Amino acid sequence: MRLSFLGHSCFHLATEQGELLFDPYLSGNPLAAAKADQITADAILVSHGHSDHLGDAIPISKRLGVPIVAAFELAIYCEQKGANTHAMHIGGDYTFPFGWVKLTPAWHGSSVLEGERIIYTGQPCGFLIKSGGQTVYFAGDTGLFGDMELLGDLYDIDLALLPIGGNFVMGIEDAARAAKMLRPQVVVPMHYDTFDLIKQDPEELAQRLQALKIDCRILQPGEATTI
Ligand code: NI
Ligand code: MN
């Protein structure tokens, strides 16, 4: 599979079974490496309602006619805005033409701001994906939690996408501990450097993961890697 980092927590993943887009925060992202109107995908996976994750999901869904896969309340919000959606919830799984998807817990919030109103959009989530014979874990925005050990026990994870920026999500130390529990072949860090508040040195994670014999691949926005 080929993973392209488009900035922040936005990735494009192309497997033998299809193309997935994660948390497409492109418009308004100072480090975005793609334009929303140029993206292709078979589905858009959105971890929660915050603007740095929902991003351009609704216009991309409308343009391509592909579903936004999200937790129920966020899916309903997107549907009311005219997007295609596939609602799921934590612990539930579904087999799509592009692969199998399961929603995992995430310790975070999920809301959309409309002017001065805050609209809560249910539980935030992460995603487990099996596509083209490989398994990917996209953690979403989350703090460290012990059930990552369970995910590591239950799934043979080839690639884990982990937030490292701190303040809103895990920092380096917690992300390293997460990787120890998840036991993936490859870790790609995300959710750092986009804003001053989440500046981080990903090389520090790479050093910690080296000791665990986990391959840490640091991608700059616009870079891609094959797994
Ligand atoms: Ni968030
Ligand atoms: Mn975020």
PDB file of C-alpha atoms and ligand atoms in Angstrom:
ATOM      1  CA  MET A   1       0.000   0.000   0.000  1.00  0.00           C
ATOM      2  CA  ARG A   2       1.044   3.566  -0.599  1.00  0.00           C
ATOM      3  CA  LEU A   3       0.546   6.169   2.111  1.00  0.00           C
ATOM      4  CA  SER A   4       0.695   9.875   1.252  1.00  0.00           C
ATOM      5  CA  PHE A   5       0.853  12.475   4.010  1.00  0.00           C
ATOM      6  CA  LEU A   6      -1.096  15.597   3.104  1.00  0.00           C
ATOM      7  CA  GLY A   7      -0.488  17.489   6.360  1.00  0.00           C
ATOM      8  CA  HIS A   8      -1.734  17.436   9.985  1.00  0.00           C
ATOM      9  CA  SER A   9      -3.783  14.192  10.276  1.00  0.00           C
ATOM     10  CA  CYS A  10      -4.711  13.978   6.609  1.00  0.00           C
ATOM     11  CA  PHE A  11      -3.515  10.912   4.700  1.00  0.00           C
ATOM     12  CA  HIS A  12      -4.357   9.347   1.378  1.00  0.00           C
ATOM     13  CA  LEU A  13      -3.977   5.566   1.430  1.00  0.00           C
ATOM     14  CA  ALA A  14      -3.993   3.567  -1.795  1.00  0.00           C
ATOM     15  CA  THR A  15      -4.244  -0.215  -1.402  1.00  0.00           C
ATOM     16  CA  GLU A  16      -4.887  -2.973  -3.951  1.00  0.00           C
ATOM     17  CA  GLN A  17      -8.551  -2.695  -2.955  1.00  0.00           C
ATOM     18  CA  GLY A  18      -9.154   1.036  -3.102  1.00  0.00           C
ATOM     19  CA  GLU A  19      -8.295   4.560  -2.023  1.00  0.00           C
ATOM     20  CA  LEU A  20      -9.032   6.009   1.399  1.00  0.00           C
ATOM     21  CA  LEU A  21      -8.800   9.576   2.603  1.00  0.00           C
ATOM     22  CA  PHE A  22      -8.393  10.349   6.331  1.00  0.00           C
ATOM     23  CA  ASP A  23      -9.343  13.594   8.104  1.00  0.00           C
ATOM     24  CA  PRO A  24      -9.039  15.918   5.083  1.00  0.00           C
ATOM     25  CA  TYR A  25      -8.070  19.222   6.696  1.00  0.00           C
ATOM     26  CA  LEU A  26      -6.690  20.933   3.583  1.00  0.00           C
ATOM     27  CA  SER A  27      -8.364  24.339   3.112  1.00  0.00           C
ATOM     28  CA  GLY A  28      -7.032  26.633   5.837  1.00  0.00           C
ATOM     29  CA  ASN A  29      -4.198  24.260   6.799  1.00  0.00           C
ATOM     30  CA  PRO A  30      -0.952  26.229   6.467  1.00  0.00           C
ATOM     31  CA  LEU A  31       0.976  22.991   5.748  1.00  0.00           C
ATOM     32  CA  ALA A  32      -1.513  21.271   3.430  1.00  0.00           C
ATOM     33  CA  ALA A  33       0.145  19.405   0.559  1.00  0.00           C
ATOM     34  CA  ALA A  34      -2.930  19.018  -1.669  1.00  0.00           C
ATOM     35  CA  LYS A  35      -6.004  20.902  -2.764  1.00  0.00           C
ATOM     36  CA  ALA A  36      -9.432  19.593  -1.790  1.00  0.00           C
ATOM     37  CA  ASP A  37     -10.714  19.793  -5.378  1.00  0.00           C
ATOM     38  CA  GLN A  38      -7.897  17.551  -6.687  1.00  0.00           C
ATOM     39  CA  ILE A  39      -8.274  14.644  -4.259  1.00  0.00           C
ATOM     40  CA  THR A  40      -9.665  11.266  -5.311  1.00  0.00           C
ATOM     41  CA  ALA A  41     -10.921   8.576  -2.908  1.00  0.00           C
ATOM     42  CA  ASP A  42     -13.449   5.757  -2.576  1.00  0.00           C
ATOM     43  CA  ALA A  43     -14.339   6.900   0.952  1.00  0.00           C
ATOM     44  CA  ILE A  44     -13.463   9.585   3.484  1.00  0.00           C
ATOM     45  CA  LEU A  45     -12.859   8.456   7.064  1.00  0.00           C
ATOM     46  CA  VAL A  46     -13.415  11.242   9.595  1.00  0.00           C
ATOM     47  CA  SER A  47     -12.408  10.664  13.221  1.00  0.00           C
ATOM     48  CA  HIS A  48     -14.356  13.548  14.819  1.00  0.00           C
ATOM     49  CA  GLY A  49     -16.030  16.877  14.159  1.00  0.00           C
ATOM     50  CA  HIS A  50     -13.198  19.321  14.962  1.00  0.00           C
ATOM     51  CA  SER A  51     -12.426  21.558  12.009  1.00  0.00           C
ATOM     52  CA  ASP A  52      -8.828  20.297  11.697  1.00  0.00           C
ATOM     53  CA  HIS A  53     -10.275  16.819  10.935  1.00  0.00           C
ATOM     54  CA  LEU A  54     -13.680  17.235   9.293  1.00  0.00           C
ATOM     55  CA  GLY A  55     -11.963  19.826   7.088  1.00  0.00           C
ATOM     56  CA  ASP A  56     -13.065  19.528   3.449  1.00  0.00           C
ATOM     57  CA  ALA A  57     -14.782  16.154   3.904  1.00  0.00           C
ATOM     58  CA  ILE A  58     -18.261  17.425   3.026  1.00  0.00           C
ATOM     59  CA  PRO A  59     -17.346  19.178  -0.274  1.00  0.00           C
ATOM     60  CA  ILE A  60     -15.092  16.251  -1.303  1.00  0.00           C
ATOM     61  CA  SER A  61     -17.900  13.773  -0.580  1.00  0.00           C
ATOM     62  CA  LYS A  62     -20.329  15.845  -2.640  1.00  0.00           C
ATOM     63  CA  ARG A  63     -17.914  16.241  -5.559  1.00  0.00           C
ATOM     64  CA  LEU A  64     -16.940  12.555  -5.742  1.00  0.00           C
ATOM     65  CA  GLY A  65     -20.218  11.046  -4.546  1.00  0.00           C
ATOM     66  CA  VAL A  66     -18.331   8.912  -2.011  1.00  0.00           C
ATOM     67  CA  PRO A  67     -19.305   8.246   1.605  1.00  0.00           C
ATOM     68  CA  ILE A  68     -17.968   9.932   4.718  1.00  0.00           C
ATOM     69  CA  VAL A  69     -17.474   7.084   7.205  1.00  0.00           C
ATOM     70  CA  ALA A  70     -17.919   8.451  10.722  1.00  0.00           C
ATOM     71  CA  ALA A  71     -19.545   7.879  14.102  1.00  0.00           C
ATOM     72  CA  PHE A  72     -23.339   8.181  13.936  1.00  0.00           C
ATOM     73  CA  GLU A  73     -23.861  11.756  15.180  1.00  0.00           C
ATOM     74  CA  LEU A  74     -21.111  13.200  12.976  1.00  0.00           C
ATOM     75  CA  ALA A  75     -22.435  11.211   9.991  1.00  0.00           C
ATOM     76  CA  ILE A  76     -25.911  12.693  10.557  1.00  0.00           C
ATOM     77  CA  TYR A  77     -24.402  16.199  10.707  1.00  0.00           C
ATOM     78  CA  CYS A  78     -22.612  15.601   7.375  1.00  0.00           C
ATOM     79  CA  GLU A  79     -25.726  14.087   5.788  1.00  0.00           C
ATOM     80  CA  GLN A  80     -27.742  17.168   6.775  1.00  0.00           C
ATOM     81  CA  LYS A  81     -25.120  19.252   4.940  1.00  0.00           C
ATOM     82  CA  GLY A  82     -25.701  17.187   1.777  1.00  0.00           C
ATOM     83  CA  ALA A  83     -22.795  14.693   1.986  1.00  0.00           C
ATOM     84  CA  ASN A  84     -22.932  10.967   1.336  1.00  0.00           C
ATOM     85  CA  THR A  85     -22.440   9.134   4.602  1.00  0.00           C
ATOM     86  CA  HIS A  86     -22.023   5.733   6.180  1.00  0.00           C
ATOM     87  CA  ALA A  87     -22.724   5.919   9.912  1.00  0.00           C
ATOM     88  CA  MET A  88     -21.021   3.480  12.274  1.00  0.00           C
ATOM     89  CA  HIS A  89     -20.108   3.445  15.940  1.00  0.00           C
ATOM     90  CA  ILE A  90     -17.305   2.366  18.227  1.00  0.00           C
ATOM     91  CA  GLY A  91     -16.800  -1.385  18.240  1.00  0.00           C
ATOM     92  CA  GLY A  92     -18.840  -1.824  15.079  1.00  0.00           C
ATOM     93  CA  ASP A  93     -17.317  -3.097  11.849  1.00  0.00           C
ATOM     94  CA  TYR A  94     -18.406  -3.201   8.233  1.00  0.00           C
ATOM     95  CA  THR A  95     -16.971  -4.619   5.025  1.00  0.00           C
ATOM     96  CA  PHE A  96     -16.937  -2.086   2.174  1.00  0.00           C
ATOM     97  CA  PRO A  97     -15.740  -2.774  -1.392  1.00  0.00           C
ATOM     98  CA  PHE A  98     -12.435  -1.045  -0.453  1.00  0.00           C
ATOM     99  CA  GLY A  99     -11.938  -3.071   2.727  1.00  0.00           C
ATOM    100  CA  TRP A 100     -13.015  -3.761   6.285  1.00  0.00           C
ATOM    101  CA  VAL A 101     -13.414  -0.910   8.769  1.00  0.00           C
ATOM    102  CA  LYS A 102     -13.876  -0.986  12.548  1.00  0.00           C
ATOM    103  CA  LEU A 103     -14.319   2.069  14.762  1.00  0.00           C
ATOM    104  CA  THR A 104     -12.082   2.191  17.824  1.00  0.00           C
ATOM    105  CA  PRO A 105     -12.306   4.369  20.953  1.00  0.00           C
ATOM    106  CA  ALA A 106     -10.491   7.694  21.208  1.00  0.00           C
ATOM    107  CA  TRP A 107     -10.175   9.895  24.306  1.00  0.00           C
ATOM    108  CA  HIS A 108     -10.989  13.318  22.954  1.00  0.00           C
ATOM    109  CA  GLY A 109     -13.996  15.536  22.089  1.00  0.00           C
ATOM    110  CA  SER A 110     -16.076  15.853  18.940  1.00  0.00           C
ATOM    111  CA  SER A 111     -17.897  19.019  17.973  1.00  0.00           C
ATOM    112  CA  VAL A 112     -18.444  21.472  15.151  1.00  0.00           C
ATOM    113  CA  LEU A 113     -18.442  25.245  15.646  1.00  0.00           C
ATOM    114  CA  GLU A 114     -21.060  27.146  13.660  1.00  0.00           C
ATOM    115  CA  GLY A 115     -20.630  30.827  14.431  1.00  0.00           C
ATOM    116  CA  GLU A 116     -21.017  31.090  18.196  1.00  0.00           C
ATOM    117  CA  ARG A 117     -22.799  27.756  18.465  1.00  0.00           C
ATOM    118  CA  ILE A 118     -21.056  24.557  19.448  1.00  0.00           C
ATOM    119  CA  ILE A 119     -22.694  21.449  18.018  1.00  0.00           C
ATOM    120  CA  TYR A 120     -21.637  18.187  19.648  1.00  0.00           C
ATOM    121  CA  THR A 121     -21.107  15.389  17.176  1.00  0.00           C
ATOM    122  CA  GLY A 122     -20.985  12.296  19.377  1.00  0.00           C
ATOM    123  CA  GLN A 123     -17.931  10.255  20.260  1.00  0.00           C
ATOM    124  CA  PRO A 124     -14.584  10.757  18.577  1.00  0.00           C
ATOM    125  CA  CYS A 125     -13.060   7.569  17.169  1.00  0.00           C
ATOM    126  CA  GLY A 126     -10.106   5.896  15.554  1.00  0.00           C
ATOM    127  CA  PHE A 127     -10.219   3.403  12.671  1.00  0.00           C
ATOM    128  CA  LEU A 128      -8.895  -0.073  12.074  1.00  0.00           C
ATOM    129  CA  ILE A 129      -8.770  -0.917   8.384  1.00  0.00           C
ATOM    130  CA  LYS A 130      -8.015  -4.167   6.584  1.00  0.00           C
ATOM    131  CA  SER A 131      -7.536  -3.535   2.900  1.00  0.00           C
ATOM    132  CA  GLY A 132      -5.488  -5.308   0.237  1.00  0.00           C
ATOM    133  CA  GLY A 133      -4.291  -7.869   2.809  1.00  0.00           C
ATOM    134  CA  GLN A 134      -2.806  -5.305   5.216  1.00  0.00           C
ATOM    135  CA  THR A 135      -3.993  -3.785   8.499  1.00  0.00           C
ATOM    136  CA  VAL A 136      -3.856  -0.104   9.375  1.00  0.00           C
ATOM    137  CA  TYR A 137      -4.689   1.648  12.651  1.00  0.00           C
ATOM    138  CA  PHE A 138      -5.484   5.362  12.436  1.00  0.00           C
ATOM    139  CA  ALA A 139      -5.729   6.533  16.046  1.00  0.00           C
ATOM    140  CA  GLY A 140      -7.476   9.861  15.378  1.00  0.00           C
ATOM    141  CA  ASP A 141      -7.060  12.475  18.095  1.00  0.00           C
ATOM    142  CA  THR A 142      -6.607  10.676  21.381  1.00  0.00           C
ATOM    143  CA  GLY A 143      -4.780  10.410  24.643  1.00  0.00           C
ATOM    144  CA  LEU A 144      -3.027   7.193  25.570  1.00  0.00           C
ATOM    145  CA  PHE A 145      -5.324   4.394  26.717  1.00  0.00           C
ATOM    146  CA  GLY A 146      -4.637   0.877  27.955  1.00  0.00           C
ATOM    147  CA  ASP A 147      -6.950  -0.845  25.484  1.00  0.00           C
ATOM    148  CA  MET A 148      -4.369  -0.175  22.782  1.00  0.00           C
ATOM    149  CA  GLU A 149      -2.814  -3.327  24.230  1.00  0.00           C
ATOM    150  CA  LEU A 150      -6.019  -5.183  23.300  1.00  0.00           C
ATOM    151  CA  LEU A 151      -5.846  -3.823  19.756  1.00  0.00           C
ATOM    152  CA  GLY A 152      -2.248  -5.044  19.583  1.00  0.00           C
ATOM    153  CA  ASP A 153      -3.350  -8.494  20.812  1.00  0.00           C
ATOM    154  CA  LEU A 154      -6.301  -8.779  18.422  1.00  0.00           C
ATOM    155  CA  TYR A 155      -4.801  -7.346  15.241  1.00  0.00           C
ATOM    156  CA  ASP A 156      -1.584  -7.813  13.351  1.00  0.00           C
ATOM    157  CA  ILE A 157      -1.070  -4.112  12.610  1.00  0.00           C
ATOM    158  CA  ASP A 158       1.173  -3.278   9.667  1.00  0.00           C
ATOM    159  CA  LEU A 159       0.898   0.476   9.998  1.00  0.00           C
ATOM    160  CA  ALA A 160      -0.150   2.717  12.910  1.00  0.00           C
ATOM    161  CA  LEU A 161      -0.814   6.431  12.421  1.00  0.00           C
ATOM    162  CA  LEU A 162      -0.341   8.083  15.826  1.00  0.00           C
ATOM    163  CA  PRO A 163      -0.775  11.693  16.996  1.00  0.00           C
ATOM    164  CA  ILE A 164       2.278  13.112  18.764  1.00  0.00           C
ATOM    165  CA  GLY A 165       1.711  16.865  19.083  1.00  0.00           C
ATOM    166  CA  GLY A 166       0.708  16.969  22.760  1.00  0.00           C
ATOM    167  CA  ASN A 167      -1.624  19.554  24.329  1.00  0.00           C
ATOM    168  CA  PHE A 168      -4.770  18.143  22.618  1.00  0.00           C
ATOM    169  CA  VAL A 169      -3.498  14.595  22.024  1.00  0.00           C
ATOM    170  CA  MET A 170      -0.667  12.234  22.977  1.00  0.00           C
ATOM    171  CA  GLY A 171       2.854  13.616  23.136  1.00  0.00           C
ATOM    172  CA  ILE A 172       6.036  11.727  22.185  1.00  0.00           C
ATOM    173  CA  GLU A 173       6.333   9.683  25.382  1.00  0.00           C
ATOM    174  CA  ASP A 174       2.724   8.503  25.289  1.00  0.00           C
ATOM    175  CA  ALA A 175       2.885   7.805  21.545  1.00  0.00           C
ATOM    176  CA  ALA A 176       5.955   5.601  22.135  1.00  0.00           C
ATOM    177  CA  ARG A 177       4.053   3.740  24.846  1.00  0.00           C
ATOM    178  CA  ALA A 178       1.089   3.386  22.458  1.00  0.00           C
ATOM    179  CA  ALA A 179       3.369   1.876  19.819  1.00  0.00           C
ATOM    180  CA  LYS A 180       4.725  -0.570  22.411  1.00  0.00           C
ATOM    181  CA  MET A 181       1.170  -1.772  23.078  1.00  0.00           C
ATOM    182  CA  LEU A 182       0.020  -1.802  19.444  1.00  0.00           C
ATOM    183  CA  ARG A 183       3.155  -3.557  18.115  1.00  0.00           C
ATOM    184  CA  PRO A 184       2.851  -2.352  14.508  1.00  0.00           C
ATOM    185  CA  GLN A 185       5.526  -2.880  11.853  1.00  0.00           C
ATOM    186  CA  VAL A 186       5.566   0.805  10.962  1.00  0.00           C
ATOM    187  CA  VAL A 187       4.537   3.991  12.796  1.00  0.00           C
ATOM    188  CA  VAL A 188       3.908   7.284  11.017  1.00  0.00           C
ATOM    189  CA  PRO A 189       3.494  10.282  13.391  1.00  0.00           C
ATOM    190  CA  MET A 190       0.800  12.878  12.769  1.00  0.00           C
ATOM    191  CA  HIS A 191      -0.925  15.894  14.345  1.00  0.00           C
ATOM    192  CA  TYR A 192       2.178  18.002  15.089  1.00  0.00           C
ATOM    193  CA  ASP A 193       3.879  21.211  13.871  1.00  0.00           C
ATOM    194  CA  THR A 194       0.740  22.556  12.127  1.00  0.00           C
ATOM    195  CA  PHE A 195       0.363  25.195  14.877  1.00  0.00           C
ATOM    196  CA  ASP A 196       2.834  26.572  17.454  1.00  0.00           C
ATOM    197  CA  LEU A 197       0.954  24.831  20.261  1.00  0.00           C
ATOM    198  CA  ILE A 198       1.701  21.382  18.832  1.00  0.00           C
ATOM    199  CA  LYS A 199       5.350  21.816  17.784  1.00  0.00           C
ATOM    200  CA  GLN A 200       7.189  18.542  18.288  1.00  0.00           C
ATOM    201  CA  ASP A 201      10.385  16.805  17.257  1.00  0.00           C
ATOM    202  CA  PRO A 202       9.364  13.521  15.602  1.00  0.00           C
ATOM    203  CA  GLU A 203      12.998  12.344  15.610  1.00  0.00           C
ATOM    204  CA  GLU A 204      12.582  11.863  19.358  1.00  0.00           C
ATOM    205  CA  LEU A 205       9.811   9.359  18.658  1.00  0.00           C
ATOM    206  CA  ALA A 206      11.954   7.639  16.025  1.00  0.00           C
ATOM    207  CA  GLN A 207      14.701   7.152  18.625  1.00  0.00           C
ATOM    208  CA  ARG A 208      12.307   5.668  21.143  1.00  0.00           C
ATOM    209  CA  LEU A 209      10.800   3.337  18.552  1.00  0.00           C
ATOM    210  CA  GLN A 210      14.218   2.169  17.410  1.00  0.00           C
ATOM    211  CA  ALA A 211      14.676   0.627  20.849  1.00  0.00           C
ATOM    212  CA  LEU A 212      11.400  -1.262  20.292  1.00  0.00           C
ATOM    213  CA  LYS A 213      12.486  -2.325  16.763  1.00  0.00           C
ATOM    214  CA  ILE A 214       9.536  -0.454  15.257  1.00  0.00           C
ATOM    215  CA  ASP A 215      10.127   1.330  11.961  1.00  0.00           C
ATOM    216  CA  CYS A 216       9.206   5.009  12.441  1.00  0.00           C
ATOM    217  CA  ARG A 217       8.734   6.829   9.154  1.00  0.00           C
ATOM    218  CA  ILE A 218       8.608  10.605   9.419  1.00  0.00           C
ATOM    219  CA  LEU A 219       6.841  12.114   6.430  1.00  0.00           C
ATOM    220  CA  GLN A 220       6.835  15.760   5.425  1.00  0.00           C
ATOM    221  CA  PRO A 221       3.545  17.006   3.985  1.00  0.00           C
ATOM    222  CA  GLY A 222       3.532  15.900   0.339  1.00  0.00           C
ATOM    223  CA  GLU A 223       5.745  12.851   0.945  1.00  0.00           C
ATOM    224  CA  ALA A 224       4.644   9.246   0.500  1.00  0.00           C
ATOM    225  CA  THR A 225       5.880   5.840   1.605  1.00  0.00           C
ATOM    226  CA  THR A 226       5.205   2.249   0.560  1.00  0.00           C
ATOM    227  CA  ILE A 227       4.419  -0.349   3.208  1.00  0.00           C
TER     228      ILE A 227
HETATM  229 NI    NI B   1      -9.602  17.230  17.721  1.00  0.00          NI
HETATM  230 MN    MN B   2      -7.070  17.793  16.103  1.00  0.00          MN
END
